[in-house]
Coordinates of C-alpha atoms in Angstrom, one line a residue:
X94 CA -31.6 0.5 136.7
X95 CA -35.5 0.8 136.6
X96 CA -37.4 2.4 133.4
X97 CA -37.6 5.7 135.9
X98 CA -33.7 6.2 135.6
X99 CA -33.9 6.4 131.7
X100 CA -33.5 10.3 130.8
X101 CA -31.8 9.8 127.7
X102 CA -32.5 7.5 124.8
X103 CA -30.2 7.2 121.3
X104 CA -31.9 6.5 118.6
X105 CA -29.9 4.7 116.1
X106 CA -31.2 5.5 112.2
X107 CA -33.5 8.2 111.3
X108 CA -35.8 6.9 108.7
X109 CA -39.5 7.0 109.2
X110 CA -39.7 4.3 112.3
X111 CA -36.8 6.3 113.9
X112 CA -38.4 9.2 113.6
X113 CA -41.7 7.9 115.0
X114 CA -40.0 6.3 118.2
X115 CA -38.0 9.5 118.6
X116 CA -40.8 11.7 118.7
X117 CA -42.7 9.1 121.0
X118 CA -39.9 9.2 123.5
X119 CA -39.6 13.3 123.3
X120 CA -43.2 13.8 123.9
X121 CA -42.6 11.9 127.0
X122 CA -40.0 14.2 128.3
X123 CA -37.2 12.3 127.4
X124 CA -34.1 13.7 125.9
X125 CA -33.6 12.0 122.6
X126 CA -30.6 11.2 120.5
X127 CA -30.8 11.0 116.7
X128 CA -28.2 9.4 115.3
X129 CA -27.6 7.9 111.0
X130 CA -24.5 8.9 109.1
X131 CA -25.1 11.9 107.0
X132 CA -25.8 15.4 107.3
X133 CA -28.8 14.7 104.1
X134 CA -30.0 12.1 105.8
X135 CA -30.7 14.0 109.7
X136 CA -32.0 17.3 107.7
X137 CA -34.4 15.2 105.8
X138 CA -35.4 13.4 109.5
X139 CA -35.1 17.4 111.3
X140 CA -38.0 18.2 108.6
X141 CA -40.2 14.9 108.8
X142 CA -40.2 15.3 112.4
X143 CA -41.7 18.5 112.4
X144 CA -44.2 17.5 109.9
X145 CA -45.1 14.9 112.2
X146 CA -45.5 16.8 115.2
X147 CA -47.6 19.2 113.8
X148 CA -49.4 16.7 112.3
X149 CA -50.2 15.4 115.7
X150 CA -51.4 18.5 116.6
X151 CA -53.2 18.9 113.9
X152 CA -55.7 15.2 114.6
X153 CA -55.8 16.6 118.7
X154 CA -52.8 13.8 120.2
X155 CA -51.1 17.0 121.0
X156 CA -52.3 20.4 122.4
X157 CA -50.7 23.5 120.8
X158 CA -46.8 24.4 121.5
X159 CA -46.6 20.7 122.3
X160 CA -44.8 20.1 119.1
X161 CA -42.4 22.9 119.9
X162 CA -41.6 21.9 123.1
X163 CA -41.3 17.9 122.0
X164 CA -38.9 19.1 119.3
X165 CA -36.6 20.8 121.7
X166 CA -36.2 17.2 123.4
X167 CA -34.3 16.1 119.7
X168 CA -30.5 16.2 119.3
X169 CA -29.3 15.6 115.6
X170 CA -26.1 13.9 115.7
X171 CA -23.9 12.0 112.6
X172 CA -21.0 11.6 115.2
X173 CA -21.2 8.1 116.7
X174 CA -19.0 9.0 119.8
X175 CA -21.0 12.4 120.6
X176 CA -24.4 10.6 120.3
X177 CA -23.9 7.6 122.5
X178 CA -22.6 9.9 125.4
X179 CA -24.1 9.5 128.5
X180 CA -27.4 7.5 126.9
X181 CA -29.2 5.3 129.1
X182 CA -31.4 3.2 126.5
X183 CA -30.7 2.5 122.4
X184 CA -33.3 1.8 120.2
X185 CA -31.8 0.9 117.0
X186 CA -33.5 0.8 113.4
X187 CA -31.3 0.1 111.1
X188 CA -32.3 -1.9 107.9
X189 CA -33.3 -5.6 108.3
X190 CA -29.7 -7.2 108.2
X191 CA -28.4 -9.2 111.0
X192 CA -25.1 -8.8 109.8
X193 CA -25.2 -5.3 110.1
X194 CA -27.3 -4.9 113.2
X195 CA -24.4 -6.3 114.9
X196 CA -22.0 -4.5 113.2
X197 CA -24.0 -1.0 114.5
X198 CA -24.6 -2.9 117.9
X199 CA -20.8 -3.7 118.2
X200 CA -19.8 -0.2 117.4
X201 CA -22.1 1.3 119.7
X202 CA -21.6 -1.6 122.7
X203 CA -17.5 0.4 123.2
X204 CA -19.1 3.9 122.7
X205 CA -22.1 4.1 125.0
X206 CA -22.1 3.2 129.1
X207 CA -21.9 0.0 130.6
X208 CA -25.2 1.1 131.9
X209 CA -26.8 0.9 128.7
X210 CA -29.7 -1.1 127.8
X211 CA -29.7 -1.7 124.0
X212 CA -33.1 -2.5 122.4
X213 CA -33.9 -3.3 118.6
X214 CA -37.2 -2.8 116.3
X215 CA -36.4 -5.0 114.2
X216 CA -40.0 -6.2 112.2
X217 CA -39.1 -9.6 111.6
X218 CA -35.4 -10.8 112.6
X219 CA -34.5 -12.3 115.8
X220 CA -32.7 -10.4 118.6
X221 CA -30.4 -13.7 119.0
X222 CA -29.4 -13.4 115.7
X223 CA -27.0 -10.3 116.7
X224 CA -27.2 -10.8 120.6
X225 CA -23.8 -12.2 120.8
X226 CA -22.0 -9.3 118.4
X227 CA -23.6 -6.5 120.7
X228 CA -21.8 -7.0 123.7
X229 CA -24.2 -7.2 126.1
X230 CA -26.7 -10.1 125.4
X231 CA -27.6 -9.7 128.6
X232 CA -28.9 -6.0 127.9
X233 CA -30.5 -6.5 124.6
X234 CA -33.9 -7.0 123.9
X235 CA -36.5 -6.3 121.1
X236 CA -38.7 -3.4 121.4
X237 CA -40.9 -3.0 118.7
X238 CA -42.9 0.0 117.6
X239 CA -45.8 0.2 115.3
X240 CA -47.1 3.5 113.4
X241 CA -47.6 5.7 116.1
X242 CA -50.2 8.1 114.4
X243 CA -52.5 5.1 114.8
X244 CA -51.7 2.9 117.3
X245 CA -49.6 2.8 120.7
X246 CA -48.9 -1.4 121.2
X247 CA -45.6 -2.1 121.5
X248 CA -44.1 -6.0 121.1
X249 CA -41.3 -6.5 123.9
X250 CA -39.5 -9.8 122.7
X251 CA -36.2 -11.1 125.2
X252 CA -34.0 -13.7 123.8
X253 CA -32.8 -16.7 125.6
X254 CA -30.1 -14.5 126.7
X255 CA -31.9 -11.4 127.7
X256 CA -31.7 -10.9 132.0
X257 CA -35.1 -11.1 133.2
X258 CA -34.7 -7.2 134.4
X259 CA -34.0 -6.1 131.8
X260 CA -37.0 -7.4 130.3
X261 CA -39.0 -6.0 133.0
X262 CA -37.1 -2.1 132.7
X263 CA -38.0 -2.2 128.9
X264 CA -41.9 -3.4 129.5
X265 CA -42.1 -0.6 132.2
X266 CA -40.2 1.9 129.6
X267 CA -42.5 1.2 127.6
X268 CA -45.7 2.1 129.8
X269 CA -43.7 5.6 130.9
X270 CA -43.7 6.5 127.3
X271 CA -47.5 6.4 126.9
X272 CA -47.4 2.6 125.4
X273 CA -49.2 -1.0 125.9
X274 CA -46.5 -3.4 125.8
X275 CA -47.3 -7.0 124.9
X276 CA -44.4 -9.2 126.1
X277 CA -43.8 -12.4 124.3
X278 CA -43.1 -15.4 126.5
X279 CA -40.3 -16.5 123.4
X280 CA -38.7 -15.2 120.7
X281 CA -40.5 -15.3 117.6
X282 CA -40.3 -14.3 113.7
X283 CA -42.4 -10.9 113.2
X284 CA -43.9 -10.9 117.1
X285 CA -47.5 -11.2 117.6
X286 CA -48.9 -8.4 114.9
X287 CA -46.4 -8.6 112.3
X288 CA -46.1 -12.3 111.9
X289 CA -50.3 -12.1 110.8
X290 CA -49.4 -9.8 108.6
X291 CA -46.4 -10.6 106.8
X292 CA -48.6 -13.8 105.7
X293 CA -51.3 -10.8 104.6
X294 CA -48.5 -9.2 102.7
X295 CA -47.0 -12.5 101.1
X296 CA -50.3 -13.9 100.1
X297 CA -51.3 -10.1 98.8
X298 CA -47.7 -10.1 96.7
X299 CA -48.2 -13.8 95.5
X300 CA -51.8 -13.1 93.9
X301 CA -50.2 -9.7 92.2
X302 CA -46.9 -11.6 91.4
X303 CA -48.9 -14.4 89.6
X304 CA -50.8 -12.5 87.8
X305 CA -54.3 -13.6 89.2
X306 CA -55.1 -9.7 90.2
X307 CA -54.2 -6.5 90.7
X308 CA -52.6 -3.9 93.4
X309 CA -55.9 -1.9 93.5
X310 CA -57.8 -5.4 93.4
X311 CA -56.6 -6.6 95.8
X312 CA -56.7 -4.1 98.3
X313 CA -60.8 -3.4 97.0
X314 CA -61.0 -7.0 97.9
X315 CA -59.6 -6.4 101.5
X316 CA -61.5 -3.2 102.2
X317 CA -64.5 -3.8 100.6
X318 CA -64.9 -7.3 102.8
X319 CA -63.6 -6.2 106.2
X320 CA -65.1 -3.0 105.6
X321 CA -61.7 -1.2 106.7
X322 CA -60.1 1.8 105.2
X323 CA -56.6 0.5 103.5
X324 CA -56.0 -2.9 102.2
X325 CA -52.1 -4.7 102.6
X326 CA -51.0 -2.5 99.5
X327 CA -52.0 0.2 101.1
X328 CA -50.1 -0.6 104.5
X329 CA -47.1 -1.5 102.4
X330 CA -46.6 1.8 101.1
X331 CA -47.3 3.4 104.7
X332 CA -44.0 1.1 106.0
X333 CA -42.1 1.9 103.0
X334 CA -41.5 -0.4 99.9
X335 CA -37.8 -0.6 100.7
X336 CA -38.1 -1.6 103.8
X337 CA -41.1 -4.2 102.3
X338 CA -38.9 -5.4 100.0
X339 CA -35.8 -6.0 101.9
X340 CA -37.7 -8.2 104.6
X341 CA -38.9 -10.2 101.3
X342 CA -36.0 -10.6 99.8
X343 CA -34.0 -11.8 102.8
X344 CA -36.5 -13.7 104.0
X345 CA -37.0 -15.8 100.5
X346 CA -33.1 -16.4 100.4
X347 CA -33.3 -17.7 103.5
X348 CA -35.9 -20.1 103.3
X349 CA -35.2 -20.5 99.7
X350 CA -38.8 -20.1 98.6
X351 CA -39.3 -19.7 94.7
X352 CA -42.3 -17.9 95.4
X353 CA -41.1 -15.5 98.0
X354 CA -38.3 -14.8 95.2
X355 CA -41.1 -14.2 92.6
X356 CA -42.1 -11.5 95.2
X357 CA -39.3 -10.2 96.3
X358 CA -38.3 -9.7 92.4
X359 CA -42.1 -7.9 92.1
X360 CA -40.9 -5.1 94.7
X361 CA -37.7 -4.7 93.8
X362 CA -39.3 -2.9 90.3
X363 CA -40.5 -0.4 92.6
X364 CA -37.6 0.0 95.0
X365 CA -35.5 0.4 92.1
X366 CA -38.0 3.5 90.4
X367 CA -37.2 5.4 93.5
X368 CA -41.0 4.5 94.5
X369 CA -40.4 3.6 98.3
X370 CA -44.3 5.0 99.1
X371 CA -46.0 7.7 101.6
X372 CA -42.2 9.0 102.2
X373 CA -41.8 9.5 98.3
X374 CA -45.2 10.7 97.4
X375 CA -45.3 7.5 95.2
X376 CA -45.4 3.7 95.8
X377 CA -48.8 1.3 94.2
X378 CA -50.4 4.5 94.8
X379 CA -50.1 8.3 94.7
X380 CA -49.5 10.9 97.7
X381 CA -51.2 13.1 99.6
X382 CA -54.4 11.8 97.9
X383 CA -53.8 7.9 97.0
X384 CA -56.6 6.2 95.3
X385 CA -58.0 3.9 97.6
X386 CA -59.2 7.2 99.8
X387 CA -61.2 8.4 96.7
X388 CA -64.9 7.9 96.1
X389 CA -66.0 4.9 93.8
X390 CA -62.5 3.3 94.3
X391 CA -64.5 0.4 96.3
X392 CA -66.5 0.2 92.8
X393 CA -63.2 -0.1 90.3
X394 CA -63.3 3.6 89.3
X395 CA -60.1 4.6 89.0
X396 CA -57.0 4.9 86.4
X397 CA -56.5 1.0 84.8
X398 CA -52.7 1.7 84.2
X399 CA -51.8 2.6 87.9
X400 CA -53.6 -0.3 89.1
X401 CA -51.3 -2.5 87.0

């Protein structure tokens, strides 16, 4: 198989990054997949999809009746057995659990074609750590997406086990759907972008965690010095608390690290207020408008008991 022989991708969970990837792949002309277990769940992604596109219209990354016509690429399925049919690539997204990556890998590995090339985005696990459980290590590699509305690197990460063509079908994939793959030369935590910043993230948590400053202070700090228009508070809520949280919280069980356990405890408050960020209207800060996009925020005017 070469990238050129992929007409039709599965996309395994429908949350935000699932969406994202979906609607990457359909704007290429691929037909796409969508696959997570309840009905809620794909009419919530049917409707954030079509937010998006038009929202890519709407900043010129696509001409008009390009949204239509990328939206017609999208299947919605909840059937495991109808969406894997006849797919040529997975992309899975799935929350950050090995154990249940490949338990969704495994499912998927007797329902899709031997043909199949199965990829992950994981943000910060190792494809290795569910390689064995999907398979065909041989076929799986990690293929990680960032927020597309900004950027269009990709990370493409084999494991020891990965076949050095499949490697090379994902990286070209990759370039086909409009995207600048960097390839890693070994696996490692959290790629090349995301292990910088998960140390941004822990080190922004720790000072809030500890008391030494606040959400809003912290990200002033960031901005104000880099001269850059969101600081890591800001970036969390744009990924999604949950999702945060989760990678903190398995992480410092892992490693065993009282202060990654402080901070995994800090975003749990908000994980468990239903505060999950942009997706929820509210995270450390307020949607459509969030604080740090307001004039004077830079100069500490704003609300003292949201900064918290």
């Amino acid at each position: 198989m070469n990238a050129n022989d992929i007409k039709k991708v599965l996309i395994v969970g429908s949350g935000t990054m699932g969406q994202q990837i979906g609607v990457t792949c359909a704007i290429a002309g691929l037909q796409v997949n969508m696959y997570d277990i309840s009905e809620v769940v794909i009419d919530k992604s049917k409707e954030r999809i079509q937010k998006l596109l038009h929202y890519l219209v709407k900043i010129g990354k696509l001409h008009e009746g390009d949204d239509v016509k990328a939206f017609s690429k999208i299947s919605f399925f909840v059937n495991p057995v109808e969406a894997a049919r006849d797919v040529d690539l997975v992309i899975e997204n799935v929350p950050e659990d090995p154990k249940l990556k490949g338990e969704v890998f495994a499912q998927f590995n007797k329902l899709c074609p031997e043909r199949t090339i199965f990829t992950t985005n994981t943000s910060t696990l190792l494809p290795s750590m569910f390689a064995q459980e999907s398979g065909r290590p041989e076929k799986l590699v990690a293929l990680h997406f960032h927020d597309i509305r900004f950027t269009d690197v990709v990370d493409v990460m084999p494991h020891p086990g990965s076949a050095k063509e499949v490697v090379e079908v994902v990286r070209d994939f990759a370039v086909r759907i409009g995207q600048n793959p960097i390839v890693m030369k070994q696996q490692s935590p959290g790629y090349v972008f995301n292990y910088m910043l998960s140390e941004l993230f822990k080190s922004a948590q720790t000072l809030v965690a500890n008391g030494v400053a606040s959400v809003f202070d912290v990200d002033r700090a960031w901005m104000g010095v880099l001269r850059v228009p969101i600081g890591p508070f800001g970036m969390m809520d744009s990924i999604g608390l949950d999702t945060v949280w989760k990678i903190t919280d398995y992480w410092a069980k892992k490693l065993n690290d009282p202060q990654m356990l402080k901070n995994a405890a800090f975003m749990k408050q908000y994980v468990d207020r239903g505060e999950l960020g942009q997706k929820t209207q509210k995270g450390f800060y307020t949607y459509p408008n969030p604080e740090f996009t307001r004039v004077g925020f830079l100069k500490g005017i704003y609300d003292e008991e949201l900064a918290r």
